[in-house]
mmCIF file of C-alpha atoms in Angstrom:
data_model
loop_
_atom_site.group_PDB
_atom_site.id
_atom_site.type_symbol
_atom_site.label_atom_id
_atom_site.label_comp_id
_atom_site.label_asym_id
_atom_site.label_seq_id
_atom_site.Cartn_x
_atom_site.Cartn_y
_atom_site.Cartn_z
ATOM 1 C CA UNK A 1 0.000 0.000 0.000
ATOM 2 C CA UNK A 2 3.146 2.624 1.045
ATOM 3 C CA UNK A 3 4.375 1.439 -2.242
ATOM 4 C CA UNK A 4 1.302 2.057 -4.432
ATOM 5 C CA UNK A 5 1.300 5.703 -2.671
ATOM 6 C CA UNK A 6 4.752 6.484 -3.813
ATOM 7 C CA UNK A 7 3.958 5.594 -7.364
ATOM 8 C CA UNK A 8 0.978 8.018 -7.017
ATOM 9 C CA UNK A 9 3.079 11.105 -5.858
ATOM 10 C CA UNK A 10 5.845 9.620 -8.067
ATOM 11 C CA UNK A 11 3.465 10.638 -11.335
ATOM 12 C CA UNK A 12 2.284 13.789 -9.579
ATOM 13 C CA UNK A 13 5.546 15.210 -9.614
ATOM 14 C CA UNK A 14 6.012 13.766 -13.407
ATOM 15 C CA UNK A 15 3.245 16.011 -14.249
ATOM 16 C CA UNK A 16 3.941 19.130 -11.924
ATOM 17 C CA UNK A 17 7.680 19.107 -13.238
ATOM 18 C CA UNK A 18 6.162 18.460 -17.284
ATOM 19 C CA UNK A 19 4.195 22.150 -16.998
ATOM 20 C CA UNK A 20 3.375 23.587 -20.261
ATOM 21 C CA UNK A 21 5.987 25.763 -21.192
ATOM 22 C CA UNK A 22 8.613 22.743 -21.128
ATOM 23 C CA UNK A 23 8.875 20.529 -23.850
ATOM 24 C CA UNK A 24 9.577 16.691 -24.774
ATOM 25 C CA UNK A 25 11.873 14.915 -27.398
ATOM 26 C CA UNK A 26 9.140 14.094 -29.485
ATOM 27 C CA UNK A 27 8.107 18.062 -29.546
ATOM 28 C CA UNK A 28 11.241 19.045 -29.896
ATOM 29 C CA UNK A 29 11.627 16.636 -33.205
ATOM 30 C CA UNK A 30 8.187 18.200 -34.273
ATOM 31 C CA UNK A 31 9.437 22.014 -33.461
ATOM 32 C CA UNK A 32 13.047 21.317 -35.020
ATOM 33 C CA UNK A 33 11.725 19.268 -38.589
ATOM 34 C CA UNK A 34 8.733 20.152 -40.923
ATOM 35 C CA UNK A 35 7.768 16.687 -42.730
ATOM 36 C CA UNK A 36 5.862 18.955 -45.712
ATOM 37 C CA UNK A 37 8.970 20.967 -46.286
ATOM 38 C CA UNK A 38 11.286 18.165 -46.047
ATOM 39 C CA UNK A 39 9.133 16.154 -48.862
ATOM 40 C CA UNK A 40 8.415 19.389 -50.927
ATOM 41 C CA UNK A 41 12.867 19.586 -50.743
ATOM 42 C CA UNK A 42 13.162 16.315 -51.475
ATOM 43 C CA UNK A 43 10.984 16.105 -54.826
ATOM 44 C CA UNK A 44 12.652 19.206 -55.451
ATOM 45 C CA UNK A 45 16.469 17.644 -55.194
ATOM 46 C CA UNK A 46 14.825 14.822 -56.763
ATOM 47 C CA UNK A 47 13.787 16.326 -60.160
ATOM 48 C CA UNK A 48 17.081 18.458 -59.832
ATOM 49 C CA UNK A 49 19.005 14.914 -60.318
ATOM 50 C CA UNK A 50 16.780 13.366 -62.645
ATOM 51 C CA UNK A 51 17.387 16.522 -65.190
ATOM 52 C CA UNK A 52 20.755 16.206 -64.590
ATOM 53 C CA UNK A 53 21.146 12.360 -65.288
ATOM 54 C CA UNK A 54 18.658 12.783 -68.122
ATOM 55 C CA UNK A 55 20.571 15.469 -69.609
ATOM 56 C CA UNK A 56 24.395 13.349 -68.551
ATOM 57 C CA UNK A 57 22.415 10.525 -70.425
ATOM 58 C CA UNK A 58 22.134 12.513 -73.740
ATOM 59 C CA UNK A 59 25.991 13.995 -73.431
ATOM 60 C CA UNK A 60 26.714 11.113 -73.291
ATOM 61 C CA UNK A 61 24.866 9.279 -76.201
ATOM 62 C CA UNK A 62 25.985 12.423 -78.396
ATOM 63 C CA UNK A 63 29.383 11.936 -77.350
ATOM 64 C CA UNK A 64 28.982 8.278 -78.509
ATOM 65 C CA UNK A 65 27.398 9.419 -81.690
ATOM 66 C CA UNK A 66 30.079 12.064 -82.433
ATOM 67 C CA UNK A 67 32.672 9.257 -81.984
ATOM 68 C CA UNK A 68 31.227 6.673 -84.280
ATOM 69 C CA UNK A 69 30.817 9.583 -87.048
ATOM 70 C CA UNK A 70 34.414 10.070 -86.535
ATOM 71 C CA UNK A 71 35.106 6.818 -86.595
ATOM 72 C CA UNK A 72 33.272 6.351 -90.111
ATOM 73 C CA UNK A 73 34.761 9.082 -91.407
ATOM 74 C CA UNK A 74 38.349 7.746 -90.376
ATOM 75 C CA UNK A 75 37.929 4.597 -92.296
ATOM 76 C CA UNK A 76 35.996 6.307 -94.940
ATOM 77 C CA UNK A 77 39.122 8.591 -95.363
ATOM 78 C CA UNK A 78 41.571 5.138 -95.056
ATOM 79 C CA UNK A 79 39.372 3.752 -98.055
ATOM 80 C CA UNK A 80 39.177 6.967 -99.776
ATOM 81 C CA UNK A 81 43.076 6.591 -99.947
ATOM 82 C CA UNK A 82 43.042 3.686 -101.980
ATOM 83 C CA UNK A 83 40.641 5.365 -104.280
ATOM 84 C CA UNK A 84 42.498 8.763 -105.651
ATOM 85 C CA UNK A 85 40.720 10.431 -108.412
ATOM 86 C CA UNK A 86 42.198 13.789 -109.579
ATOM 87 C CA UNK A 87 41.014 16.192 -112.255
ATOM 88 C CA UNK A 88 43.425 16.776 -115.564
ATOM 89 C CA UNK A 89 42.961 19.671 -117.891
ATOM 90 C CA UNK A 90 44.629 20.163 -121.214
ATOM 91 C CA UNK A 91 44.820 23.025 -123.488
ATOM 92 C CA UNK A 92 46.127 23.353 -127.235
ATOM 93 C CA UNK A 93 48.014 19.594 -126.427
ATOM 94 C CA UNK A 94 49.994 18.685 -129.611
ATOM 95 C CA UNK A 95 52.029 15.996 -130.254
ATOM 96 C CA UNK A 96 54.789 15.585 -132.876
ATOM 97 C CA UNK A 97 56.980 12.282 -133.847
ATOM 98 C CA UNK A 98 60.287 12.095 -135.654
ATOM 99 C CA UNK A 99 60.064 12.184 -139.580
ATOM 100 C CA UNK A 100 58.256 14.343 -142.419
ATOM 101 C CA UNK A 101 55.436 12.708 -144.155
ATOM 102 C CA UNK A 102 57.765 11.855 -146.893
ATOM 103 C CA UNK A 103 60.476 10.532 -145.280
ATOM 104 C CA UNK A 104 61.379 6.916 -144.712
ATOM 105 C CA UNK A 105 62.838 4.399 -142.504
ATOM 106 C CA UNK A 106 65.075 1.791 -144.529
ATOM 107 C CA UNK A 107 65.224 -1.372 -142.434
ATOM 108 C CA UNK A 108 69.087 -2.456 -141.828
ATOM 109 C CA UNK A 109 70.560 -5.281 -143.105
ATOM 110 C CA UNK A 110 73.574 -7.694 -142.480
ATOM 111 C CA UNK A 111 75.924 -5.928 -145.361
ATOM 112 C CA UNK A 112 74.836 -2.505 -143.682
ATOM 113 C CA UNK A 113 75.648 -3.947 -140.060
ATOM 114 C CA UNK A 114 79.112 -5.370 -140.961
ATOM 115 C CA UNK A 115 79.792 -1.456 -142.747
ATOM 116 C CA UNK A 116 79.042 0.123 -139.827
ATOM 117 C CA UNK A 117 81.070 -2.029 -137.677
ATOM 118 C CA UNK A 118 84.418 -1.120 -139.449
ATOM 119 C CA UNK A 119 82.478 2.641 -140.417
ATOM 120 C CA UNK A 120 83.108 3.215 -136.190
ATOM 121 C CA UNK A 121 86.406 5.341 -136.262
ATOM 122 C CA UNK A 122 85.075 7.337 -138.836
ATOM 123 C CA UNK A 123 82.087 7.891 -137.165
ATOM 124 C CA UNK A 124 83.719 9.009 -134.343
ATOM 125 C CA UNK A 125 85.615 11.662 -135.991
ATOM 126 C CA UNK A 126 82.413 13.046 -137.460
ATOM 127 C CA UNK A 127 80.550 12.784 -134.126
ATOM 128 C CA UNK A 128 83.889 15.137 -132.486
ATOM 129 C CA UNK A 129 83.793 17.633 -135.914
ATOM 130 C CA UNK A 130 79.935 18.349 -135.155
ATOM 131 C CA UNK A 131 80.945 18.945 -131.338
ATOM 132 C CA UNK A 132 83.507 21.288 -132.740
ATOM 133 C CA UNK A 133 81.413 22.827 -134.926
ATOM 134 C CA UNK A 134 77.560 22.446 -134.647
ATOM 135 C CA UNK A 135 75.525 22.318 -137.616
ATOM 136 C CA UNK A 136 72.312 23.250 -137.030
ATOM 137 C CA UNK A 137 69.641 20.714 -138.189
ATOM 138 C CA UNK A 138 65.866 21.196 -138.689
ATOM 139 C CA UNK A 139 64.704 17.616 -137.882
ATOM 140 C CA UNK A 140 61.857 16.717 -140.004
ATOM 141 C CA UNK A 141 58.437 15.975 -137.512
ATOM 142 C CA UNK A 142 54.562 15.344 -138.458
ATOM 143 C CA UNK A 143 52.089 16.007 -136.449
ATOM 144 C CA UNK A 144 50.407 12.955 -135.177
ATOM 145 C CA UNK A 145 48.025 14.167 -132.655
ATOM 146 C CA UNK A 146 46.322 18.092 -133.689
ATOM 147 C CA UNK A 147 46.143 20.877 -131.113
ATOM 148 C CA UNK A 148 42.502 19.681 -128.561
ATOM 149 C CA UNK A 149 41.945 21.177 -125.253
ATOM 150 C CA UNK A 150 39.545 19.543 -122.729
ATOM 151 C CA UNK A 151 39.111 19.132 -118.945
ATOM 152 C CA UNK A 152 38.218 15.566 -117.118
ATOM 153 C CA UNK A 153 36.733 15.949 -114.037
ATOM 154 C CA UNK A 154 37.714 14.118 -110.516
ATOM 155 C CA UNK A 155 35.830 10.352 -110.925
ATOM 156 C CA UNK A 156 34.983 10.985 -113.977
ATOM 157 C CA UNK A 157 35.927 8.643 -117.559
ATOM 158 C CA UNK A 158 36.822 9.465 -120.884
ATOM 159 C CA UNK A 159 36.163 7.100 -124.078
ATOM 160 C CA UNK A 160 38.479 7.589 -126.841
ATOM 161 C CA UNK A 161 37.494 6.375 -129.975
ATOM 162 C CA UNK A 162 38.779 6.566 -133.238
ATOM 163 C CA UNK A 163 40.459 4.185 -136.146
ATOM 164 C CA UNK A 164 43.511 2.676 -135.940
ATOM 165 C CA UNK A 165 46.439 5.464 -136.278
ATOM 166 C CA UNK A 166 44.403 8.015 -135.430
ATOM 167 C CA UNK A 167 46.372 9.004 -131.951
ATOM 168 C CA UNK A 168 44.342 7.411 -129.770
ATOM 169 C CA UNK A 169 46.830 6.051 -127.867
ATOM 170 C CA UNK A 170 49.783 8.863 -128.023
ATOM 171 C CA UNK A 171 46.009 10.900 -126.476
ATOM 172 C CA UNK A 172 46.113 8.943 -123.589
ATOM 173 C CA UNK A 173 49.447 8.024 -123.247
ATOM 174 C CA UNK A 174 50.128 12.411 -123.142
ATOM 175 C CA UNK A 175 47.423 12.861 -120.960
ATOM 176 C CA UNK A 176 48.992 10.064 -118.066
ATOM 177 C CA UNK A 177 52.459 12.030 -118.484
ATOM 178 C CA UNK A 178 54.174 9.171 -120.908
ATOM 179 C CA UNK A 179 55.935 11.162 -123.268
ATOM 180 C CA UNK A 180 58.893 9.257 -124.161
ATOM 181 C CA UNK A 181 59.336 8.546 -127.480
ATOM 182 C CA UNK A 182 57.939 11.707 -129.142
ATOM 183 C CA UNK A 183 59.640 14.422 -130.760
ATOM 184 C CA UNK A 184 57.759 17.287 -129.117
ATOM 185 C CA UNK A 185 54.631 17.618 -127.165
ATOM 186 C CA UNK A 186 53.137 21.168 -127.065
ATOM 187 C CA UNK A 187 50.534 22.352 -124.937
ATOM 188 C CA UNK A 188 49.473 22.525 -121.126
ATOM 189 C CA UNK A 189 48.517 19.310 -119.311
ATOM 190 C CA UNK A 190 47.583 20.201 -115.465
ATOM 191 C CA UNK A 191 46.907 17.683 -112.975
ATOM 192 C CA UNK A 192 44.995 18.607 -109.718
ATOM 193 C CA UNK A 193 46.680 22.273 -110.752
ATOM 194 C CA UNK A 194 49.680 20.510 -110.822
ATOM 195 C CA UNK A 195 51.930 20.577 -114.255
ATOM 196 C CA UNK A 196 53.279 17.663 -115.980
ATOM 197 C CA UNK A 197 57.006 18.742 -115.230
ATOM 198 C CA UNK A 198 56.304 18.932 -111.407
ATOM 199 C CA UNK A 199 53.996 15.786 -111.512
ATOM 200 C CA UNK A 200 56.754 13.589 -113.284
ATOM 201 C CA UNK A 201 59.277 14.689 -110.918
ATOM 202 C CA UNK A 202 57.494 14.084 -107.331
ATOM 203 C CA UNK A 203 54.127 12.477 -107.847
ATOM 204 C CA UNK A 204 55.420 9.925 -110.965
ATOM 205 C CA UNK A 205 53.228 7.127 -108.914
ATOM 206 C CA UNK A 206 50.140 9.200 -108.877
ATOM 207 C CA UNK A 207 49.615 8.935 -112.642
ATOM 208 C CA UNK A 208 49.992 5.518 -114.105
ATOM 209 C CA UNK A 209 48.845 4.611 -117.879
ATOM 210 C CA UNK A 210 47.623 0.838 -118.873
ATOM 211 C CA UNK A 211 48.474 -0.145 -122.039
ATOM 212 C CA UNK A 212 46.246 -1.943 -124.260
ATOM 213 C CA UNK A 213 49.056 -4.931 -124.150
ATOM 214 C CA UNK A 214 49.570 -6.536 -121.162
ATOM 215 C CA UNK A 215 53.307 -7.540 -120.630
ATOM 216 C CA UNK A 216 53.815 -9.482 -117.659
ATOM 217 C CA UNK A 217 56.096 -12.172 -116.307
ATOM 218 C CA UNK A 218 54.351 -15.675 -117.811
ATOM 219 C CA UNK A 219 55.586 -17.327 -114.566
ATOM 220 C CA UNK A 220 54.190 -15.167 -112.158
ATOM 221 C CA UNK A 221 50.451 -15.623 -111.266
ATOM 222 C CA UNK A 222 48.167 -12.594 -111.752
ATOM 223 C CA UNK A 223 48.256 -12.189 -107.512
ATOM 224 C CA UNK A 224 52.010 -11.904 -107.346
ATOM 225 C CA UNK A 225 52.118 -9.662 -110.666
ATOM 226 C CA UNK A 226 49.387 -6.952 -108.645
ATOM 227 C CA UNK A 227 51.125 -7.629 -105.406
ATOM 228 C CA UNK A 228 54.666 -6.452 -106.908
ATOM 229 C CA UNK A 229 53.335 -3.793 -108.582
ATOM 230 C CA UNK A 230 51.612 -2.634 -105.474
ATOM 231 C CA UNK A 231 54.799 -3.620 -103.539
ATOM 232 C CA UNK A 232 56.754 -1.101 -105.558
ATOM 233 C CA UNK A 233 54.163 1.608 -106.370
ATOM 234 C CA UNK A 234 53.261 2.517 -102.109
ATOM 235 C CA UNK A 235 54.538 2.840 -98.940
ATOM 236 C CA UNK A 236 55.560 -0.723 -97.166
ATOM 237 C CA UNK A 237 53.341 0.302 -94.264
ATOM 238 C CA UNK A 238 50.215 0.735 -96.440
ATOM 239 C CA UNK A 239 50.301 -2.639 -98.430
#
């Protein structure tokens, strides 16, 4: 009974000491946190990171996209070295071989051959008199191929036709920079803005002329013929 009477006064002092002006943890939680700003923050910060992954998300898939068109146009440009095309432009091209139209070519003989042989000294001496004193000789010439200008455009391809002799092939043996063997060739031949002088001299490779006759090693196979030609026409790195 003493004991139940102690528990009594016990929880009236509880509740004297808890007047109204002093507070409890849970109050103090309630005074110190407010759960409808906290949520209204947190849908804020929310949205705040779902822009920003949303908007890391398409960086990032344009970054990927930028990198595979880069990496297209890398191996485009890798393939697009394999396939050159340049432009060539010609203007008043002319082409001239050795001999008149009446003049001839006698075809030599045995009795000729053994008369040259022993004709040597002498020819010698003659060869050191015209050093001495040069004659000045108008070499006879015809005109095989007649003054044409004309322009070819990068990838594009030009059909020559015409009857046999008609300078079909000195055309497009001037036009891919093969001159040997002619007298004179007159008239401007640019490549890419480049002139034939300057293109024979550094870019020889970039030009290349395919003759109707195809002389090749019998023994080789047509894969070792291209590969030797390729082997000796690039750099090693490339093939």
């Amino acid at each position: 009974m003493a004991d139940a009477l102690m528990d009594v006064g016990n929880l009236n002092d509880g509740e004297k000491q808890h007047t109204p002006g002093s507070t409890t943890p849970n109050t103090l939680i309630s005074q110190q946190v407010d759960v409808a700003q906290a949520e209204a923050e947190f849908n804020a910060l929310s949205r705040q990171l779902t822009k920003r992954s949303e908007l890391a998300r398409q960086q990032s898939k344009s970054q990927s996209s930028v990198t595979a068109t880069l990496q297209q146009d890398v191996e485009k440009a890798r393939v697009d070295d394999w396939h050159k095309a340049q432009g060539v432009v010609w203007e008043d091209l002319q082409v001239e071989v050795m001999g008149g139209i009446n003049s001839k070519r006698y075809v030599g003989t045995l009795g000729g051959a053994i008369l040259a042989f022993f004709m040597v000294p002498i020819l010698w001496i003659c060869t050191l008199i015209r050093l001495v004193m040069p004659v000045k000789e108008e070499t006879a010439t015809n005109v095989i191929l007649h003054k044409s200008s004309g322009v070819l455009k990068p990838g594009e391809m030009c059909l020559v036709l015409g009857c046999p002799g008609a300078g079909c092939t000195t055309f497009l043996k001037t036009i891919s920079n093969h001159r040997e063997g002619y007298a004179k060739v007159t008239g401007d031949v640019l490549y890419a803005g480049i002139d034939a002088t300057e293109m024979e001299k550094y870019y020889k490779g970039e030009v290349v002329y395919n003759q109707e006759d195809d002389i090749h090693i019998a023994t080789l196979t047509v894969a070792q013929t291209l590969a030797f030609a390729l082997s000796t026409s690039v750099y090693p790195n490339d093939f």
